[in-house]
Coordinates of C-alpha atoms and ligand atoms in Angstrom, one line a residue:
X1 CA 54.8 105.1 26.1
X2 CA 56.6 103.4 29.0
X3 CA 55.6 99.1 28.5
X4 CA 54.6 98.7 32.3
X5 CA 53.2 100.9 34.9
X6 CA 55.4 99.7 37.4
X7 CA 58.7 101.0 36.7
X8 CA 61.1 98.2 36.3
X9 CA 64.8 98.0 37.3
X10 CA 67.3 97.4 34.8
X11 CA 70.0 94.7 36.1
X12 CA 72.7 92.9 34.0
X13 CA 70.6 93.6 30.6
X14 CA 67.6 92.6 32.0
X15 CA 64.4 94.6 32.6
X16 CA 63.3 92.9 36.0
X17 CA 60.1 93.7 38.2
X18 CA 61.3 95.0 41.7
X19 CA 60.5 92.7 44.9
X20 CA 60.4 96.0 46.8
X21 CA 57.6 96.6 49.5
X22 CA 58.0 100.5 49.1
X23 CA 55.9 101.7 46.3
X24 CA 55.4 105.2 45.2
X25 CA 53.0 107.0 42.6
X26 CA 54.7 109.2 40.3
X27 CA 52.4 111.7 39.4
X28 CA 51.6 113.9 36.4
X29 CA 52.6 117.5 37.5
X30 CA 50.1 118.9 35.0
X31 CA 47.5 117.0 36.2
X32 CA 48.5 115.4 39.0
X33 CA 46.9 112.1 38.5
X34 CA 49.5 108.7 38.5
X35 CA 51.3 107.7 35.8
X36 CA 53.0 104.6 37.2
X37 CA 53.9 103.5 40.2
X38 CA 58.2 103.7 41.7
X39 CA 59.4 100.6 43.9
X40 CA 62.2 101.5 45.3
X41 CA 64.9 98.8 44.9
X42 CA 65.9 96.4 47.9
X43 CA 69.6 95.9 48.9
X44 CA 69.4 92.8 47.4
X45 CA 68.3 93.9 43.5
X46 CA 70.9 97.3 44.1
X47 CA 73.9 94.2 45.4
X48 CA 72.7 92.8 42.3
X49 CA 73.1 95.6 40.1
X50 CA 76.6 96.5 41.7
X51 CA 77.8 93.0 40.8
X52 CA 76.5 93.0 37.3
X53 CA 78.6 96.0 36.5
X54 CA 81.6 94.4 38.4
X55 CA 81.3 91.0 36.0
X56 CA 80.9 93.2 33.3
X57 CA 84.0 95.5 33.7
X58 CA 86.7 93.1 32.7
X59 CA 85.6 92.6 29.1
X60 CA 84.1 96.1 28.9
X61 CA 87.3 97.8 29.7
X62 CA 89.4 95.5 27.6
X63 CA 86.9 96.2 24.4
X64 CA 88.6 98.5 22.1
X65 CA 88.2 102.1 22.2
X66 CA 87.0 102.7 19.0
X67 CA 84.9 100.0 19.4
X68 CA 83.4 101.5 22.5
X69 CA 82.9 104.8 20.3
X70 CA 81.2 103.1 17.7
X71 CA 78.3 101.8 20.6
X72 CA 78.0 105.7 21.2
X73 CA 77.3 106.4 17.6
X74 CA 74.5 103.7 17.1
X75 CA 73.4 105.2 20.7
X76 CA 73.4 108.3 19.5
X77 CA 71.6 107.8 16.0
X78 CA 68.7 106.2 18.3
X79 CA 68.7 109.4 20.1
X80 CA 67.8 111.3 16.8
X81 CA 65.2 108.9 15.8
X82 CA 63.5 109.3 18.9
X83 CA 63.7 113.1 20.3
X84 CA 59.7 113.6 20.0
X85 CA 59.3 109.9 21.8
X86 CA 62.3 111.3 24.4
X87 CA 60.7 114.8 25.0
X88 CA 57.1 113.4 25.7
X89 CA 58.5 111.1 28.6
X90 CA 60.1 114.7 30.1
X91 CA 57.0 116.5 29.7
X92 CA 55.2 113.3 31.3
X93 CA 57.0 113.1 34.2
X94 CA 58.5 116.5 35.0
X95 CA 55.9 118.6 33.5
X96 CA 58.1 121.1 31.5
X97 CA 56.8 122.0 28.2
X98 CA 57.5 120.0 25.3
X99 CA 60.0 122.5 23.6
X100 CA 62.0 122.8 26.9
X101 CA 62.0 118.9 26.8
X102 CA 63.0 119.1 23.1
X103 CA 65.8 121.3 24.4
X104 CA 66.9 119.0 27.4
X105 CA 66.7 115.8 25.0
X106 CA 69.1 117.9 22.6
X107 CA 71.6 118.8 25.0
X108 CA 71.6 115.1 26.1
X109 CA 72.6 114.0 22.4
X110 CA 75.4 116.8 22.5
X111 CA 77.4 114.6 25.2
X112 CA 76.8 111.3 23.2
X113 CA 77.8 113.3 20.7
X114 CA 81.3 113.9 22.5
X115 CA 81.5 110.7 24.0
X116 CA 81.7 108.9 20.1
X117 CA 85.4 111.1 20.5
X118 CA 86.7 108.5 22.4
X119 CA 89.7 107.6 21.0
X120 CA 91.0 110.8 20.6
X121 CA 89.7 112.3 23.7
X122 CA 91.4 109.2 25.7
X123 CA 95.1 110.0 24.2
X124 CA 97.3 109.7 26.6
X125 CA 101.1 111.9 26.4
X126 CA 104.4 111.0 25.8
X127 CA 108.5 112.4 26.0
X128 CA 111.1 110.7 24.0
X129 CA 114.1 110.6 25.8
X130 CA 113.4 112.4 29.4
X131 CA 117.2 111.3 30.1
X132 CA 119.8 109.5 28.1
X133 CA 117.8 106.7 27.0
X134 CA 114.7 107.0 28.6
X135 CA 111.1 107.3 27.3
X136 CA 108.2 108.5 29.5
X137 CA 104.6 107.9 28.7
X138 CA 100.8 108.5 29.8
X139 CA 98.1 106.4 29.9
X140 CA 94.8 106.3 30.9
X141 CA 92.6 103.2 32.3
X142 CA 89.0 103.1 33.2
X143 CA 88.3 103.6 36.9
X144 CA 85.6 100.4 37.8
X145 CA 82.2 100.7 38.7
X146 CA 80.3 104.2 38.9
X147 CA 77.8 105.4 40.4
X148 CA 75.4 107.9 38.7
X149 CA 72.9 109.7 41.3
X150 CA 70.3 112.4 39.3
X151 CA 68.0 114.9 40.4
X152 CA 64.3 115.5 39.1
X153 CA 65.0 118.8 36.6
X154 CA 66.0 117.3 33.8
X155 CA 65.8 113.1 33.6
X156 CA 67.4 113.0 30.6
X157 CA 70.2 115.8 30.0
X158 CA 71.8 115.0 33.5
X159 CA 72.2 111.4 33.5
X160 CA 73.5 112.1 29.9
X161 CA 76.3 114.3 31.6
X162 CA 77.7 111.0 33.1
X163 CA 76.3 108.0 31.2
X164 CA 78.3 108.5 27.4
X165 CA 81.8 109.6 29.1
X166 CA 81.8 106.8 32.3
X167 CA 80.6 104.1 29.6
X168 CA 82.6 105.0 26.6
X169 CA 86.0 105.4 28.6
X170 CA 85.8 101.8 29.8
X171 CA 83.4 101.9 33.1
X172 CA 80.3 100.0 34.1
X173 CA 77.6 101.9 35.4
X174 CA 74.8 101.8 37.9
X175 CA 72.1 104.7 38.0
X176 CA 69.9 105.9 40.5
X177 CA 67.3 108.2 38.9
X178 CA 65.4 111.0 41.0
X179 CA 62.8 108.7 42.7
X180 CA 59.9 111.7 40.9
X181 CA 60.8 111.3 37.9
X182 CA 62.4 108.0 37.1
X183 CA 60.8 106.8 33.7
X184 CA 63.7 108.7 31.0
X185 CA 66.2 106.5 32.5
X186 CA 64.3 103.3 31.7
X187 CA 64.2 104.7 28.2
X188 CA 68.0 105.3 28.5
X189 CA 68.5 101.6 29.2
X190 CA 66.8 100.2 26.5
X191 CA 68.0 102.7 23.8
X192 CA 71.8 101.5 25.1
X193 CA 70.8 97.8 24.9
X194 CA 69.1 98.5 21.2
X195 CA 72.5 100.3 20.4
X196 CA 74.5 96.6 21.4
X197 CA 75.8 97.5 24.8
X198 CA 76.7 94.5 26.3
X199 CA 74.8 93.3 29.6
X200 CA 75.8 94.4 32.6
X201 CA 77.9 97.8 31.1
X202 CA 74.8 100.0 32.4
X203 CA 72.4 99.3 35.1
X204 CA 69.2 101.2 36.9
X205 CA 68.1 100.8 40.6
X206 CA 65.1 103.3 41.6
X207 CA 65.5 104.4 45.7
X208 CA 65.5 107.7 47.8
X209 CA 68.0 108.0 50.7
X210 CA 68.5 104.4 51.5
X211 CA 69.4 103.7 47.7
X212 CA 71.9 106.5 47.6
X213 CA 73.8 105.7 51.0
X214 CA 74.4 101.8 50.0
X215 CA 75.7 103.1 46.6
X216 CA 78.0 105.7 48.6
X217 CA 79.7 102.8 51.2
X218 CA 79.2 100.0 48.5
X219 CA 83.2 98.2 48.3
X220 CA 82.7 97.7 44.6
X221 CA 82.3 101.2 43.7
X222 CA 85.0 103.2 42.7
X223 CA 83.2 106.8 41.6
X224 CA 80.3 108.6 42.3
X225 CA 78.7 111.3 40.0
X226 CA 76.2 113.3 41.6
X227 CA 74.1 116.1 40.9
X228 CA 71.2 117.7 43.0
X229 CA 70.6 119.7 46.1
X230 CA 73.7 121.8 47.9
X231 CA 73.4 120.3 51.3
X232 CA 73.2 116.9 49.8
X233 CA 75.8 117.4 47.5
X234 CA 78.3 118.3 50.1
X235 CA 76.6 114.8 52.2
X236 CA 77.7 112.7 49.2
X237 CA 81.1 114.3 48.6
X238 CA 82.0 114.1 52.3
X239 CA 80.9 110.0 52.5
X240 CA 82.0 108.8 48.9
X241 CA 85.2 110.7 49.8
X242 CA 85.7 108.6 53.4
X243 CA 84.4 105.2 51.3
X244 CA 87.2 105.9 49.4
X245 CA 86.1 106.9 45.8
X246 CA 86.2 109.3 43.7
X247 CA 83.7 111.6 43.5
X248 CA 82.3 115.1 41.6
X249 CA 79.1 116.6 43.3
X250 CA 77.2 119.4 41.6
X251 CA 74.6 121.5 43.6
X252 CA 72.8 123.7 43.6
X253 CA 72.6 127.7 42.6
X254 CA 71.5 131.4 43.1
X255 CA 72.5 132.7 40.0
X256 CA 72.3 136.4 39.8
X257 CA 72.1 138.2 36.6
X258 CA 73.3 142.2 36.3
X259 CA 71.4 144.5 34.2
X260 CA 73.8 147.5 33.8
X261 CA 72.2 151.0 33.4
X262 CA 73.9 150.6 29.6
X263 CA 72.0 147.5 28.6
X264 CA 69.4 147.5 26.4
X265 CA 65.9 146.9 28.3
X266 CA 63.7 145.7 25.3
X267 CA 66.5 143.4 24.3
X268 CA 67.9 142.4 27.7
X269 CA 64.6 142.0 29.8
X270 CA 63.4 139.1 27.3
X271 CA 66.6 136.8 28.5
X272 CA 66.1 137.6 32.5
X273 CA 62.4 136.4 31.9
X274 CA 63.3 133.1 30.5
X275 CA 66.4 132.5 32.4
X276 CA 63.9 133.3 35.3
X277 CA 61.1 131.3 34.3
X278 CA 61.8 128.8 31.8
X279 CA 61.6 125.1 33.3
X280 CA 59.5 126.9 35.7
X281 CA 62.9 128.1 37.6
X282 CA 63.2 124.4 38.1
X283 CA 67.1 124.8 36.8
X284 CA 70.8 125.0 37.9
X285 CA 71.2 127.8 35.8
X286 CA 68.3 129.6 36.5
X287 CA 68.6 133.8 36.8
X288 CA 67.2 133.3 40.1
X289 CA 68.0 137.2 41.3
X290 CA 68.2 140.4 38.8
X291 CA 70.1 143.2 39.9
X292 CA 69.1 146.5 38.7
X293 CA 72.6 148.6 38.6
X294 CA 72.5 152.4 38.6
X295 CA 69.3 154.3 37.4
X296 CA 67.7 151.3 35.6
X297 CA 66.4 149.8 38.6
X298 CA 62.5 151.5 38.1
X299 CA 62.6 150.4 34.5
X300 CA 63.8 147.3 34.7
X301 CA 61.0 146.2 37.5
X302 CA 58.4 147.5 34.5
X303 CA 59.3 145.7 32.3
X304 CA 60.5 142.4 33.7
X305 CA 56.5 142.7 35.2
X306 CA 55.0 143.3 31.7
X307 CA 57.2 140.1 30.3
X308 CA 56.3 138.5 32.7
X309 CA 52.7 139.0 32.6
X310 CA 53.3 137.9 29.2
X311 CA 53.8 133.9 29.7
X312 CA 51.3 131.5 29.5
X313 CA 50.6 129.1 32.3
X314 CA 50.0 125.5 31.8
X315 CA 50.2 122.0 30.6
X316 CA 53.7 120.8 28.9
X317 CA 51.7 119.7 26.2
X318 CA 49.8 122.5 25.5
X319 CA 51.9 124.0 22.7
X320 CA 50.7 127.5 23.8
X321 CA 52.0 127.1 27.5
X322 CA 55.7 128.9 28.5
X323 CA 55.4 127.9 31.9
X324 CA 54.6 124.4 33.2
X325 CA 54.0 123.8 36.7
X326 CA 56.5 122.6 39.7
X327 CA 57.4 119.4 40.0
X328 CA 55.3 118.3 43.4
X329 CA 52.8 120.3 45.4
X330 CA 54.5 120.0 48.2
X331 CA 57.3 121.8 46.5
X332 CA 54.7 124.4 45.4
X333 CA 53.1 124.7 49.2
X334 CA 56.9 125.4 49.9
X335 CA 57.5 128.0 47.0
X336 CA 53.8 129.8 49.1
X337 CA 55.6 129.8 52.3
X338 CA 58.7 131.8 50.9
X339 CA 56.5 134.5 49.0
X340 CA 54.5 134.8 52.2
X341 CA 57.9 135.2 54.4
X342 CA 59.2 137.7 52.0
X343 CA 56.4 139.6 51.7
X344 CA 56.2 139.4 56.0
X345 CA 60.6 140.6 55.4
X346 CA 59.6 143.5 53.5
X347 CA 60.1 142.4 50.0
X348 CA 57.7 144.5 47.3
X349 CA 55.8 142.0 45.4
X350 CA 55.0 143.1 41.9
X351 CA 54.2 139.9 39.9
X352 CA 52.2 137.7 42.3
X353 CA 52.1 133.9 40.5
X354 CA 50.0 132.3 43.4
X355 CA 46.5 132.2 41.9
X356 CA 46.6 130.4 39.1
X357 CA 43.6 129.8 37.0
X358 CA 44.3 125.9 36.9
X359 CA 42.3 123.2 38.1
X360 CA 44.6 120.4 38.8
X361 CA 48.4 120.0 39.1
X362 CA 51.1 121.9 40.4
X363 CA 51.0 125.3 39.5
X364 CA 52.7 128.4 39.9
X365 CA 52.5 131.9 38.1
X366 CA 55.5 134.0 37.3
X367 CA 56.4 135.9 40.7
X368 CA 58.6 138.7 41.5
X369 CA 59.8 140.4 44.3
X370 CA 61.6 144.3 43.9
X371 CA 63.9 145.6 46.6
X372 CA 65.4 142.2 47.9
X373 CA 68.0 142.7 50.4
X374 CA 70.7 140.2 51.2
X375 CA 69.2 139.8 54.5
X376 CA 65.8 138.1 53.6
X377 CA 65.4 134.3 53.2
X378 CA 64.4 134.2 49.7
X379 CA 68.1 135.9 48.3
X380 CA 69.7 133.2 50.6
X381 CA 67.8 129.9 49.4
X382 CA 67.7 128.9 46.4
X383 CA 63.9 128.3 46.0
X384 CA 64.1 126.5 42.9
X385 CA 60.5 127.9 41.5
X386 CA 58.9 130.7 39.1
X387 CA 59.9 133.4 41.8
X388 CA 62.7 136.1 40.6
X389 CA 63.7 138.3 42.9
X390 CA 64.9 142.2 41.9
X391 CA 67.8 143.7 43.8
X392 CA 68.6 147.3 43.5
X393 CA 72.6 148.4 43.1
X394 CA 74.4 151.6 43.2
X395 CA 77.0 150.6 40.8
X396 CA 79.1 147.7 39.5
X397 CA 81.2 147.6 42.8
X398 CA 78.0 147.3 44.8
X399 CA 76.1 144.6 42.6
X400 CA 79.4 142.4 42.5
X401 CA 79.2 142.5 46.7
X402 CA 75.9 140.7 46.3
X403 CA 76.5 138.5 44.0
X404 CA 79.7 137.4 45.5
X405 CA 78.2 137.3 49.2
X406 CA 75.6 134.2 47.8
X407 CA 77.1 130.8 49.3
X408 CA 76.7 129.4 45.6
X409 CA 78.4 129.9 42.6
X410 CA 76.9 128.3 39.9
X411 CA 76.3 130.5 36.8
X412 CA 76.3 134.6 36.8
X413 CA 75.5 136.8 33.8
X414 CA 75.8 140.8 32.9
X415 CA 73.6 142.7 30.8
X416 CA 75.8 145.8 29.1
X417 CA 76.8 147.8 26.1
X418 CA 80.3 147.9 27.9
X419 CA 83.1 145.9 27.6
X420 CA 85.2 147.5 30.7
X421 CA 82.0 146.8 32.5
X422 CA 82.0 143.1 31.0
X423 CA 85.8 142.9 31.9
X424 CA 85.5 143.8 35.4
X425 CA 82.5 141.1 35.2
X426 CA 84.3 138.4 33.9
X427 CA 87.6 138.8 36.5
X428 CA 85.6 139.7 39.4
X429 CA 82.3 137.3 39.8
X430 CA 82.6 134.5 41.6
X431 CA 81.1 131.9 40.3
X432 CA 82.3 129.1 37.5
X433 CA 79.9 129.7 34.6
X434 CA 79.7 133.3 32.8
X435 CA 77.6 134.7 30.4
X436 CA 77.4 138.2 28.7
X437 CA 74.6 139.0 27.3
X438 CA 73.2 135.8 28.0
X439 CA 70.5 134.6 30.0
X440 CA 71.9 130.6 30.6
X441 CA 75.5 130.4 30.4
X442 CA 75.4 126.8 29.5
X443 CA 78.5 125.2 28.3
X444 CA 78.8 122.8 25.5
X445 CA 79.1 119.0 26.6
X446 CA 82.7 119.4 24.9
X447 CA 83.6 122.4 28.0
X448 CA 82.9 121.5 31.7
X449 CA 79.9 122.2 33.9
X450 CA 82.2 124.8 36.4
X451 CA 80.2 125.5 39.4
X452 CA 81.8 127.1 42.3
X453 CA 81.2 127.3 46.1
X454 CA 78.3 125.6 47.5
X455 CA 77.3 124.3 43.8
X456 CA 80.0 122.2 43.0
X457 CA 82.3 119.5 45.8
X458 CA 85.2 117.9 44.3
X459 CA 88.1 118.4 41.6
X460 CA 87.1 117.5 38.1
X461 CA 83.7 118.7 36.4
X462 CA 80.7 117.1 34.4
X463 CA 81.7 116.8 30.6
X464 CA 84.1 117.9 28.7
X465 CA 87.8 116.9 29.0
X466 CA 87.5 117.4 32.9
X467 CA 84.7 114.1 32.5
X468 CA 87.5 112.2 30.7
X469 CA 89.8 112.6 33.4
X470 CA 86.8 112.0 36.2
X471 CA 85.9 108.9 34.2
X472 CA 89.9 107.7 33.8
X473 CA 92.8 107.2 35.7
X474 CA 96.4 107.6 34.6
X475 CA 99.6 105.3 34.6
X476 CA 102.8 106.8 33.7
X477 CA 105.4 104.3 32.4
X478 CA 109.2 105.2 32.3
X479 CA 111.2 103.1 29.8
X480 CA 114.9 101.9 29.3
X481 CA 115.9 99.0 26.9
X482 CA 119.0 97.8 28.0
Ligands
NAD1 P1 67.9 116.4 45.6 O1 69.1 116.8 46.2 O2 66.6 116.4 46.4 O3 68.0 115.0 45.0 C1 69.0 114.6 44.1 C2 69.3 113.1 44.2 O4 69.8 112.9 45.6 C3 68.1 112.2 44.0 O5 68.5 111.1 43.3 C4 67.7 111.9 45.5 O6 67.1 110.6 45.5 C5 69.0 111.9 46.2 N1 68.8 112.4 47.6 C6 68.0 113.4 48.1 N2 68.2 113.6 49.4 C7 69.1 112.6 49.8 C8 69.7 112.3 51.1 N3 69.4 113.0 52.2 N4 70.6 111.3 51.1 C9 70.9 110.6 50.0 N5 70.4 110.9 48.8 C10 69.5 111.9 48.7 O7 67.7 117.4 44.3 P2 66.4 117.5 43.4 O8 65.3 118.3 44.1 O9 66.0 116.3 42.8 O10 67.0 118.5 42.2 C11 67.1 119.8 42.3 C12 68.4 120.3 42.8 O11 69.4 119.8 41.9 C13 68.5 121.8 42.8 O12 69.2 122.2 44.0 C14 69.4 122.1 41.6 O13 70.1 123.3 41.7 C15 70.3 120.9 41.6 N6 70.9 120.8 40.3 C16 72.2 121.1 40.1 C17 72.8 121.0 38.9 C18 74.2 121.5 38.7 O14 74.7 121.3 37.6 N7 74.9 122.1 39.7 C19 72.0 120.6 37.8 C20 70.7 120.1 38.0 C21 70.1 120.3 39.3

C-alpha cells in the first residue's frame, strides 16, 4: 500500500528519504506489530521544506483563481477513485474500522469539494461612489507560507480541513502529520502531485515537539493551523501569536449530550452509543458525558448498558467489528488508570470495557460510568477513549450548570420531543457546535468548525467562509480619477 516502509518526506515535489537519526515504529493498533518506520525530519530537511514553499509562493499566488480551482477538481476526482485505497491506509494506521475510515475519507472530499469554489468564495466587495467621486473596494490576497500541524484521530479528514482552502486561495503549504499516524498524508502528497500541483505548493516534514516548535518561530511562516490536544492548542496559539502569525488552534472536547425525560429511549439511546463509542471515543465530537434529565435517568443507564453490550470489539478490518481499539497502549494503560480512579471517586461502573477478549493490539471495551459528579477526574479530562460517563440532572436548569461548568466547549447535543426545551438548548449551552437530536453535530466543510472555550484559540474557524478569510488577507482600495 505505502511504496517504502520508511516513511518519506515530501519536499519541493520530491519524495526524499529522511537523514534523521530519530526513528520511530508506527504500529498496527489492531495488532500491534510495525508497519513502517517514522524519522522524524532534521532542521535542515524542515528549513528545506519552508524554503520550497517560499520559492513556490510567488507563481502559486499569481496563478489564476480558477485555475487553482480546477487543480482541486482533478484532486478531488482522485479522491473518488481512491476512497477504498484511502480508507485502508486509516484503518492501517489508526485502527478505526473501515466504514468509519470510509466516513472520514468522505468528509475529507467534502472540503475539496468546497475548495473547487474558489473563485466565488474569494470575491471580494465593492461601493460605487462612497463620496462624490469615490469608489471603494475589497480584495483578498493569499497570506504566504502555512503551517498545517494534525493530530492522530483522523489523518485524512483534518489535514483536509486546511490543505484544499490554504492551497486553493493562493498559499504554499508545509504539513506536519501526527508522528502515530503519519502515512495518509504521504498519500495526500502524491494524490496533489498526480492532480498537477506544482512543486513546492504542498510539502510534508514528520517530527514531534521539536518539528512543531521550529514551524511555530520559523521567519518564513506566516499562519499556523493547528488541531489537537487543549493544553497544546493554547501552547501553539500563545507562540505562533508572539512569532507573529496568524493562527487558528482547535482542541480538544467534553461534549455532553442531554437526554430529556421526553426523548425517545429506543430511538435516542442508539445516537449516545455511537456518538460515545464510534472511533473508539477517539473524536472531537465525541458524546463523551450523557446526562440523564428528570426521571429518565434509571432508564437511560439500562439501556445505554444493553447498546452497549451490543458492539462488537475488534480489528478495523473485520467488517463485523464496531469498535476498533485505541490508538497506542500507553494511551489504553492511561484510559485503565482513569476507570480505576473513578471507580476509587465513587463513580458506579455499569459497562466495564477492560477485559477484552483480544490477543494483541490496543483494546478497549465499551465502558460506562452512572452517577458522575462534576467533582471526579474523569467529567474534567477529556479521556479520549470508549469510556461514557452518565450524569444524573434534576431538570434542564440543572443539566445546563454541568454542561456549561466543563472548561471545553466543543460540540453539545439534546435529546427531546420539545421544542421550548430545544430552544432554551440552543440559546443557553455553551459550546460552538449544536445538535438536536443528533448524536455528532458535525458541520458541513461549507460551515465552520465553532469550538468554544478550551477547544478552540484564535478568531476565524476551520472550513467554511471563516477558512477563506483564515487562508486570505484583505486590501481595501479607495479610488478617485481626477
Ligand atoms: P496532540 O495534542 O497530542 O498532538 C497534536 C499535534 O501536536 C501532533 O502533530 C503532535 O506532534 C503535536 N504536539 C503534541 N504535543 C506537542 C508539544 N508539547 N509541543 C508541540 N507540538 C506538540 O493530540 P493527539 O493526541 O494527536 O489528538 C487528539 C486530540 O486532538 C484530542 O484532544 C482531540 O479532542 C483533539 N482534536 C480536536 C479537534 C477539534 O476540531 N477541536 C479535532 C480532532 C482532534
Amino acid at each position: 500500500m505505502i511504496a517504502t516502509k520508511n516513511v518519506q518526506s515530501f519536499i519541493g515535489g520530491k519524495f526524499r528519504d529522511s537523514r534523521a537519526r530519530k526513528v520511530d515504529p508506527i504500529p498496527n493498533p489492531a495488532t500491534g506489530e510495525t508497519i513502517a518506520s517514522l524519522p522524524h525530519s532534521t532542521r535542515e530537511e524542515i528549513n528545506e521544506a519552508v524554503a520550497a514553499a517560499k520559492q513556490a509562493f510567488p507563481a502559486w499566488s499569481e496563478t489564476p483563481v480558477p485555475e487553482r480551482a480546477q487543480v482541486m477538481f482533478r484532486f478531488k476526482a482522485l479522491f473518488d477513485k481512491h476512497i477504498d485505497e484511502l480508507s485502508a491506509i486509516v484503518t492501517q494506521e489508526n485502527g478505526k474500522t473501515l466504514d468509519e475510515s470510509k466516513g472520514e475519507v468522505k468528509r475529507a472530499i467534502e472540503v475539496i469539494d468546497f475548495a473547487c469554489g474558489a473563485p466565488t468564495l474569494m470575491m471580494g466587495q465593492n461601493l460605487d461612489q462612497v463620496a462624490k467621486g469615490i469608489d471603494e473596494e475589497l480584495t483578498r490576497f493569499p497570506v504566504g507560507v502555512v503551517a498545517g500541524i494534525t493530530p492522530f484521530n483522523f489523518p485524512n479528514m483534518v489535514p483536509m480541513w486546511m490543505i484544499p482552502v490554504a492551497i486553493v486561495t493562493g498559499n504554499t503549504f508545509v504539513m506536519k502529520p501526527s508522528q502515530l499516524t503519519p502515512l495518509s498524508a504521504m498519500r495526500i502528497a502524491e494524490l496533489l502531485e498526480a492532480a498537477g500541483l506544482p512543486e513546492g505548493v504542498f510539502n510534508v516534514v514528520h517530527g514531534a515537539n521539536d518539528a512543531v516548535n521550529q514551524l511555530l518561530t520559523h521567519p518564513d511562516i506566516s499562519a499556523i493551523s493547528f488541531v489537537g490536544s487543549a493544553t497544546v492548542a493554547a501552547y501553539i496559539y500563545a507562540t505562533a501569536a508572539a512569532n507573529g502569525k496568524r493562527v487558528q488552534a482547535l482542541g480538544g472536547a467534553k461534549n455532553h449530550i442531554l437526554v430529556m425525560d421526553d426523548a425517545d429511549l429506543e430511538l435516542s439511546a442508539p445516537h449516545v452509543i455511537s456518538s460515545a463509542f464510534g472511533n473508539a471515543g477517539q473524536r472531537c465530537l465525541a458524546g463523551s458525558v450523557a446526562v440523564g434529565v428528570g426521571k429518565i435517568g434509571d432508564a437511560l443507564v439500562r439501556e445505554l448498558a444493553k447498546d452497549a453490550a451490543k458492539l462488537k470489539v475488534g480489528p478495523g478490518t473485520d467488517p463485523k467489528t464496531t469498535l476498533g481499539p485505541v490508538i497506542r497502549g500507553e494511551r489504553k494503560t492511561k484510559l485503565i488508570e482513569y476507570i480505576d480512579g473513578a471507580q476509587a471517586e465513587g463513580a458506579q461502573l455499569v459497562s466495564d470495557g477492560r477485559e477484552v477478549d483480544q490477543k494483541e493490539g490496543f483494546f478497549l471495551g465499551p465502558t460506562i460510568f452512572d452517577r458522575v459528579t462534576p467533582n471526579m477526574k474523569i467529567w474534567k479530562d477529556e479521556l479520549f477513549g470508549p469510556v461514557l460517563s452518565v450524569v444524573r440532572a434534576a431538570d434542564i436548569d440543572e443539566a445546563l450548570k454541568v454542561l456549561n461548568a466543563s472548561t471545553y466547549g466543543n460540540m453539545a447535543s439534546i435529546f427531546t420531543g420539545s421544542g421550548k426545551y430545544a430552544r432554551e438548548f440552543k440559546r443557553r449551552a455553551q459550546a460552538g457546535m449544536l445538535g438536536v437530536n443528533i448524536g455528532v453535530a458535525a458541520p458541513m466543510a461549507f460551515l465552520p468548525f465553532t469550538g468554544w472555550k478550551n477547544s478552540f484559540f484564535g478568531d476565524l474557524h476551520a472550513t467554511g467562509q471563516d477558512s477563506i478569510r483564515f487562508y486570505t488577507r484583505h486590501k481595501v482600495v479607495t479610488t478617485r480619477w481626477l
